[in-house]
Amino acid sequence: MFRRRAHRAGMPLVLLSCVGVMFSLLVLPRSVVNATAIDAPLQLIDLINQQRTLHGCPVLSVAPELSLSAYSHAEDMAINDFFNHIGSNGSHLGDRATAAGYTYMLVAENMLAGSEDLTLIVDQWMASPTHRDNLLNCDLSEIGVGYVYQEDDQANVQMPDATLSGPFHHYWVIDLGTRAP
């Protein structure tokens, strides 16, 4: 059974962060607005772009629509106690990207829960062939990062294999894409 936790109630706070000449849309519930929540997504993008540069791929630009898509999925997982690429409403990445206004030719998604160490997150993704392929896909040109910290997370998070795990507290989603012409 899915339930909304009380501390998640209230209107989200929308923040714009400048990244070069691109703007990143970060939609954060008031309960997670702190320096880490604001700075960490930009730092994560920097670490990912460092890996891409080392492997001959161009850096990713921030797409506000992908940030919204990634954040909405991270929040959905945190609030509804699951960890899966399929949303609690049955949505898939393409559905979420489209709903956020991103018209894509190609999209990919990486997720991680349980760590606030950004270097460890990128290292874990680089150690996983599927996640590494997403990060180093030179055909992807844009990124959005979603991050949710859930202070009262419990050990009741349903995993893709239907087992329960957690608490994770930190939920990360990156959506990568290339816009349709």
PDB file of C-alpha atoms in Angstrom:
ATOM      1  CA  MET A   1       0.000   0.000   0.000  1.00  0.00           C
ATOM      2  CA  PHE A   2       1.384   3.399  -0.951  1.00  0.00           C
ATOM      3  CA  ARG A   3       1.059   6.331   1.414  1.00  0.00           C
ATOM      4  CA  ARG A   4       2.149   9.931   1.385  1.00  0.00           C
ATOM      5  CA  ARG A   5       4.292  10.887   4.371  1.00  0.00           C
ATOM      6  CA  ALA A   6       3.130  13.913   6.341  1.00  0.00           C
ATOM      7  CA  HIS A   7       6.387  15.885   6.054  1.00  0.00           C
ATOM      8  CA  ARG A   8       6.046  15.865   2.250  1.00  0.00           C
ATOM      9  CA  ALA A   9       2.838  17.874   2.327  1.00  0.00           C
ATOM     10  CA  GLY A  10       2.925  21.441   1.099  1.00  0.00           C
ATOM     11  CA  MET A  11       3.824  23.193  -2.088  1.00  0.00           C
ATOM     12  CA  PRO A  12       7.201  22.519  -3.702  1.00  0.00           C
ATOM     13  CA  LEU A  13       9.788  25.225  -3.978  1.00  0.00           C
ATOM     14  CA  VAL A  14      11.011  25.852  -7.515  1.00  0.00           C
ATOM     15  CA  LEU A  15      14.624  26.960  -7.824  1.00  0.00           C
ATOM     16  CA  LEU A  16      16.566  27.977 -10.914  1.00  0.00           C
ATOM     17  CA  SER A  17      20.296  27.362 -10.948  1.00  0.00           C
ATOM     18  CA  CYS A  18      22.496  28.743 -13.685  1.00  0.00           C
ATOM     19  CA  VAL A  19      24.892  26.270 -15.274  1.00  0.00           C
ATOM     20  CA  GLY A  20      26.973  28.115 -17.850  1.00  0.00           C
ATOM     21  CA  VAL A  21      24.383  29.491 -20.234  1.00  0.00           C
ATOM     22  CA  MET A  22      21.868  26.728 -19.505  1.00  0.00           C
ATOM     23  CA  PHE A  23      19.369  26.849 -16.659  1.00  0.00           C
ATOM     24  CA  SER A  24      18.542  23.919 -14.429  1.00  0.00           C
ATOM     25  CA  LEU A  25      15.099  23.591 -12.928  1.00  0.00           C
ATOM     26  CA  LEU A  26      15.197  22.035  -9.493  1.00  0.00           C
ATOM     27  CA  VAL A  27      11.809  21.384  -7.939  1.00  0.00           C
ATOM     28  CA  LEU A  28      12.342  20.671  -4.264  1.00  0.00           C
ATOM     29  CA  PRO A  29       9.869  20.176  -1.445  1.00  0.00           C
ATOM     30  CA  ARG A  30      10.488  22.666   1.336  1.00  0.00           C
ATOM     31  CA  SER A  31      11.603  19.790   3.573  1.00  0.00           C
ATOM     32  CA  VAL A  32      14.700  19.118   1.438  1.00  0.00           C
ATOM     33  CA  VAL A  33      15.810  22.658   0.629  1.00  0.00           C
ATOM     34  CA  ASN A  34      19.337  22.986   1.959  1.00  0.00           C
ATOM     35  CA  ALA A  35      22.784  23.609   0.508  1.00  0.00           C
ATOM     36  CA  THR A  36      23.303  19.923  -0.239  1.00  0.00           C
ATOM     37  CA  ALA A  37      20.012  19.572  -2.096  1.00  0.00           C
ATOM     38  CA  ILE A  38      20.755  22.637  -4.206  1.00  0.00           C
ATOM     39  CA  ASP A  39      24.480  22.106  -4.872  1.00  0.00           C
ATOM     40  CA  ALA A  40      24.647  18.314  -5.090  1.00  0.00           C
ATOM     41  CA  PRO A  41      22.839  17.874  -8.431  1.00  0.00           C
ATOM     42  CA  LEU A  42      25.195  20.363 -10.083  1.00  0.00           C
ATOM     43  CA  GLN A  43      28.211  18.657  -8.511  1.00  0.00           C
ATOM     44  CA  LEU A  44      26.943  15.274  -9.714  1.00  0.00           C
ATOM     45  CA  ILE A  45      26.621  16.611 -13.269  1.00  0.00           C
ATOM     46  CA  ASP A  46      30.200  17.874 -13.052  1.00  0.00           C
ATOM     47  CA  LEU A  47      31.470  14.432 -11.974  1.00  0.00           C
ATOM     48  CA  ILE A  48      29.514  12.747 -14.775  1.00  0.00           C
ATOM     49  CA  ASN A  49      30.860  15.213 -17.326  1.00  0.00           C
ATOM     50  CA  GLN A  50      34.412  14.539 -16.099  1.00  0.00           C
ATOM     51  CA  GLN A  51      33.896  10.832 -16.861  1.00  0.00           C
ATOM     52  CA  ARG A  52      32.422  11.621 -20.266  1.00  0.00           C
ATOM     53  CA  THR A  53      35.368  13.870 -21.142  1.00  0.00           C
ATOM     54  CA  LEU A  54      37.850  11.177 -20.072  1.00  0.00           C
ATOM     55  CA  HIS A  55      36.107   8.731 -22.405  1.00  0.00           C
ATOM     56  CA  GLY A  56      35.804  11.048 -25.423  1.00  0.00           C
ATOM     57  CA  CYS A  57      32.160  12.088 -25.087  1.00  0.00           C
ATOM     58  CA  PRO A  58      30.939  15.685 -25.105  1.00  0.00           C
ATOM     59  CA  VAL A  59      29.733  17.183 -21.828  1.00  0.00           C
ATOM     60  CA  LEU A  60      26.022  17.087 -21.075  1.00  0.00           C
ATOM     61  CA  SER A  61      23.937  20.259 -20.925  1.00  0.00           C
ATOM     62  CA  VAL A  62      21.239  20.629 -18.302  1.00  0.00           C
ATOM     63  CA  ALA A  63      17.664  20.224 -19.545  1.00  0.00           C
ATOM     64  CA  PRO A  64      15.076  21.656 -17.116  1.00  0.00           C
ATOM     65  CA  GLU A  65      12.474  19.178 -18.368  1.00  0.00           C
ATOM     66  CA  LEU A  66      14.756  16.222 -17.594  1.00  0.00           C
ATOM     67  CA  SER A  67      15.466  17.687 -14.143  1.00  0.00           C
ATOM     68  CA  LEU A  68      11.729  17.805 -13.489  1.00  0.00           C
ATOM     69  CA  SER A  69      11.251  14.269 -14.800  1.00  0.00           C
ATOM     70  CA  ALA A  70      14.123  12.918 -12.669  1.00  0.00           C
ATOM     71  CA  TYR A  71      13.001  14.763  -9.554  1.00  0.00           C
ATOM     72  CA  SER A  72       9.399  13.618  -9.875  1.00  0.00           C
ATOM     73  CA  HIS A  73      10.540   9.994 -10.070  1.00  0.00           C
ATOM     74  CA  ALA A  74      12.955  10.312  -7.122  1.00  0.00           C
ATOM     75  CA  GLU A  75      10.171  11.881  -5.047  1.00  0.00           C
ATOM     76  CA  ASP A  76       7.694   9.183  -6.133  1.00  0.00           C
ATOM     77  CA  MET A  77      10.083   6.432  -5.009  1.00  0.00           C
ATOM     78  CA  ALA A  78      10.861   8.108  -1.674  1.00  0.00           C
ATOM     79  CA  ILE A  79       7.250   8.857  -0.808  1.00  0.00           C
ATOM     80  CA  ASN A  80       5.769   5.587  -2.058  1.00  0.00           C
ATOM     81  CA  ASP A  81       8.442   3.247  -0.682  1.00  0.00           C
ATOM     82  CA  PHE A  82       9.768   1.577  -3.823  1.00  0.00           C
ATOM     83  CA  PHE A  83      12.929   1.503  -5.943  1.00  0.00           C
ATOM     84  CA  ASN A  84      12.236   0.763  -9.602  1.00  0.00           C
ATOM     85  CA  HIS A  85      12.410   2.373 -13.028  1.00  0.00           C
ATOM     86  CA  ILE A  86       8.622   1.956 -13.257  1.00  0.00           C
ATOM     87  CA  GLY A  87       6.750   4.656 -11.329  1.00  0.00           C
ATOM     88  CA  SER A  88       4.031   4.004  -8.762  1.00  0.00           C
ATOM     89  CA  ASN A  89       1.478   4.967 -11.448  1.00  0.00           C
ATOM     90  CA  GLY A  90       2.994   2.557 -13.998  1.00  0.00           C
ATOM     91  CA  SER A  91       4.919   5.297 -15.806  1.00  0.00           C
ATOM     92  CA  HIS A  92       8.172   4.625 -17.602  1.00  0.00           C
ATOM     93  CA  LEU A  93      11.010   7.070 -18.286  1.00  0.00           C
ATOM     94  CA  GLY A  94       9.599   8.060 -21.680  1.00  0.00           C
ATOM     95  CA  ASP A  95       6.218   8.812 -20.108  1.00  0.00           C
ATOM     96  CA  ARG A  96       7.782  10.973 -17.390  1.00  0.00           C
ATOM     97  CA  ALA A  97      10.049  12.845 -19.813  1.00  0.00           C
ATOM     98  CA  THR A  98       7.123  13.575 -22.132  1.00  0.00           C
ATOM     99  CA  ALA A  99       4.918  14.685 -19.214  1.00  0.00           C
ATOM    100  CA  ALA A 100       7.686  17.107 -18.179  1.00  0.00           C
ATOM    101  CA  GLY A 101       7.684  18.597 -21.688  1.00  0.00           C
ATOM    102  CA  TYR A 102      10.786  16.880 -23.095  1.00  0.00           C
ATOM    103  CA  THR A 103      10.357  15.781 -26.721  1.00  0.00           C
ATOM    104  CA  TYR A 104      13.052  13.184 -27.163  1.00  0.00           C
ATOM    105  CA  MET A 105      14.786  11.102 -29.746  1.00  0.00           C
ATOM    106  CA  LEU A 106      16.671   9.087 -27.104  1.00  0.00           C
ATOM    107  CA  VAL A 107      16.405   8.848 -23.298  1.00  0.00           C
ATOM    108  CA  ALA A 108      18.120   6.835 -20.560  1.00  0.00           C
ATOM    109  CA  GLU A 109      17.902   6.739 -16.780  1.00  0.00           C
ATOM    110  CA  ASN A 110      20.192   5.825 -13.887  1.00  0.00           C
ATOM    111  CA  MET A 111      19.051   5.578 -10.278  1.00  0.00           C
ATOM    112  CA  LEU A 112      20.726   5.032  -6.950  1.00  0.00           C
ATOM    113  CA  ALA A 113      19.454   5.049  -3.387  1.00  0.00           C
ATOM    114  CA  GLY A 114      21.273   5.104  -0.091  1.00  0.00           C
ATOM    115  CA  SER A 115      24.334   7.266  -0.622  1.00  0.00           C
ATOM    116  CA  GLU A 116      25.059  10.955  -0.360  1.00  0.00           C
ATOM    117  CA  ASP A 117      28.667  10.507  -1.533  1.00  0.00           C
ATOM    118  CA  LEU A 118      28.626  11.800  -5.111  1.00  0.00           C
ATOM    119  CA  THR A 119      31.966  10.228  -6.061  1.00  0.00           C
ATOM    120  CA  LEU A 120      30.736   6.852  -4.795  1.00  0.00           C
ATOM    121  CA  ILE A 121      27.517   7.237  -6.799  1.00  0.00           C
ATOM    122  CA  VAL A 122      29.396   7.876 -10.047  1.00  0.00           C
ATOM    123  CA  ASP A 123      31.893   5.104  -9.235  1.00  0.00           C
ATOM    124  CA  GLN A 124      29.031   2.635  -8.689  1.00  0.00           C
ATOM    125  CA  TRP A 125      27.404   3.633 -11.968  1.00  0.00           C
ATOM    126  CA  MET A 126      30.737   3.330 -13.786  1.00  0.00           C
ATOM    127  CA  ALA A 127      31.205  -0.176 -12.316  1.00  0.00           C
ATOM    128  CA  SER A 128      27.821  -1.336 -13.653  1.00  0.00           C
ATOM    129  CA  PRO A 129      27.894  -2.076 -17.406  1.00  0.00           C
ATOM    130  CA  THR A 130      24.340  -0.840 -18.085  1.00  0.00           C
ATOM    131  CA  HIS A 131      24.716   2.347 -16.042  1.00  0.00           C
ATOM    132  CA  ARG A 132      28.168   2.984 -17.504  1.00  0.00           C
ATOM    133  CA  ASP A 133      26.747   2.603 -21.016  1.00  0.00           C
ATOM    134  CA  ASN A 134      24.164   5.285 -20.203  1.00  0.00           C
ATOM    135  CA  LEU A 135      26.746   7.692 -18.781  1.00  0.00           C
ATOM    136  CA  LEU A 136      29.149   7.200 -21.688  1.00  0.00           C
ATOM    137  CA  ASN A 137      26.602   7.163 -24.507  1.00  0.00           C
ATOM    138  CA  CYS A 138      27.975   9.960 -26.701  1.00  0.00           C
ATOM    139  CA  ASP A 139      24.604  10.186 -28.489  1.00  0.00           C
ATOM    140  CA  LEU A 140      23.039  11.609 -25.302  1.00  0.00           C
ATOM    141  CA  SER A 141      23.454  15.373 -25.001  1.00  0.00           C
ATOM    142  CA  GLU A 142      21.376  16.544 -22.025  1.00  0.00           C
ATOM    143  CA  ILE A 143      20.856  15.633 -18.379  1.00  0.00           C
ATOM    144  CA  GLY A 144      18.513  16.272 -15.498  1.00  0.00           C
ATOM    145  CA  VAL A 145      19.155  15.275 -11.891  1.00  0.00           C
ATOM    146  CA  GLY A 146      16.542  14.495  -9.277  1.00  0.00           C
ATOM    147  CA  TYR A 147      17.514  14.192  -5.619  1.00  0.00           C
ATOM    148  CA  VAL A 148      15.290  13.641  -2.597  1.00  0.00           C
ATOM    149  CA  TYR A 149      16.436  13.279   0.998  1.00  0.00           C
ATOM    150  CA  GLN A 150      13.884  11.556   3.192  1.00  0.00           C
ATOM    151  CA  GLU A 151      14.810  11.870   6.841  1.00  0.00           C
ATOM    152  CA  ASP A 152      12.242   9.374   8.143  1.00  0.00           C
ATOM    153  CA  ASP A 153      12.803   6.682   5.494  1.00  0.00           C
ATOM    154  CA  GLN A 154      11.999   3.175   6.744  1.00  0.00           C
ATOM    155  CA  ALA A 155      13.181  -0.363   5.969  1.00  0.00           C
ATOM    156  CA  ASN A 156      10.046  -0.934   3.876  1.00  0.00           C
ATOM    157  CA  VAL A 157      11.224   0.022   0.383  1.00  0.00           C
ATOM    158  CA  GLN A 158      10.029  -2.477  -2.215  1.00  0.00           C
ATOM    159  CA  MET A 159      12.814  -3.453  -4.588  1.00  0.00           C
ATOM    160  CA  PRO A 160      12.321  -4.649  -8.204  1.00  0.00           C
ATOM    161  CA  ASP A 161      12.512  -8.288  -7.035  1.00  0.00           C
ATOM    162  CA  ALA A 162       9.682  -7.591  -4.498  1.00  0.00           C
ATOM    163  CA  THR A 163      11.973  -7.846  -1.464  1.00  0.00           C
ATOM    164  CA  LEU A 164      11.967  -5.072   1.136  1.00  0.00           C
ATOM    165  CA  SER A 165      15.067  -3.015   1.839  1.00  0.00           C
ATOM    166  CA  GLY A 166      16.181   0.345   3.195  1.00  0.00           C
ATOM    167  CA  PRO A 167      16.141   2.729   4.790  1.00  0.00           C
ATOM    168  CA  PHE A 168      17.912   4.652   2.042  1.00  0.00           C
ATOM    169  CA  HIS A 169      17.200   8.306   2.927  1.00  0.00           C
ATOM    170  CA  HIS A 170      18.906   9.520  -0.300  1.00  0.00           C
ATOM    171  CA  TYR A 171      17.164   8.928  -3.647  1.00  0.00           C
ATOM    172  CA  TRP A 172      18.955   9.892  -6.880  1.00  0.00           C
ATOM    173  CA  VAL A 173      17.675   9.767 -10.448  1.00  0.00           C
ATOM    174  CA  ILE A 174      19.433  11.083 -13.534  1.00  0.00           C
ATOM    175  CA  ASP A 175      17.567  11.299 -16.812  1.00  0.00           C
ATOM    176  CA  LEU A 176      19.708  11.654 -19.924  1.00  0.00           C
ATOM    177  CA  GLY A 177      18.367  12.550 -23.329  1.00  0.00           C
ATOM    178  CA  THR A 178      18.685  13.869 -26.814  1.00  0.00           C
ATOM    179  CA  ARG A 179      15.895  16.083 -28.091  1.00  0.00           C
ATOM    180  CA  ALA A 180      13.961  15.203 -31.196  1.00  0.00           C
ATOM    181  CA  PRO A 181      14.683  17.561 -34.103  1.00  0.00           C
TER     182      PRO A 181
END
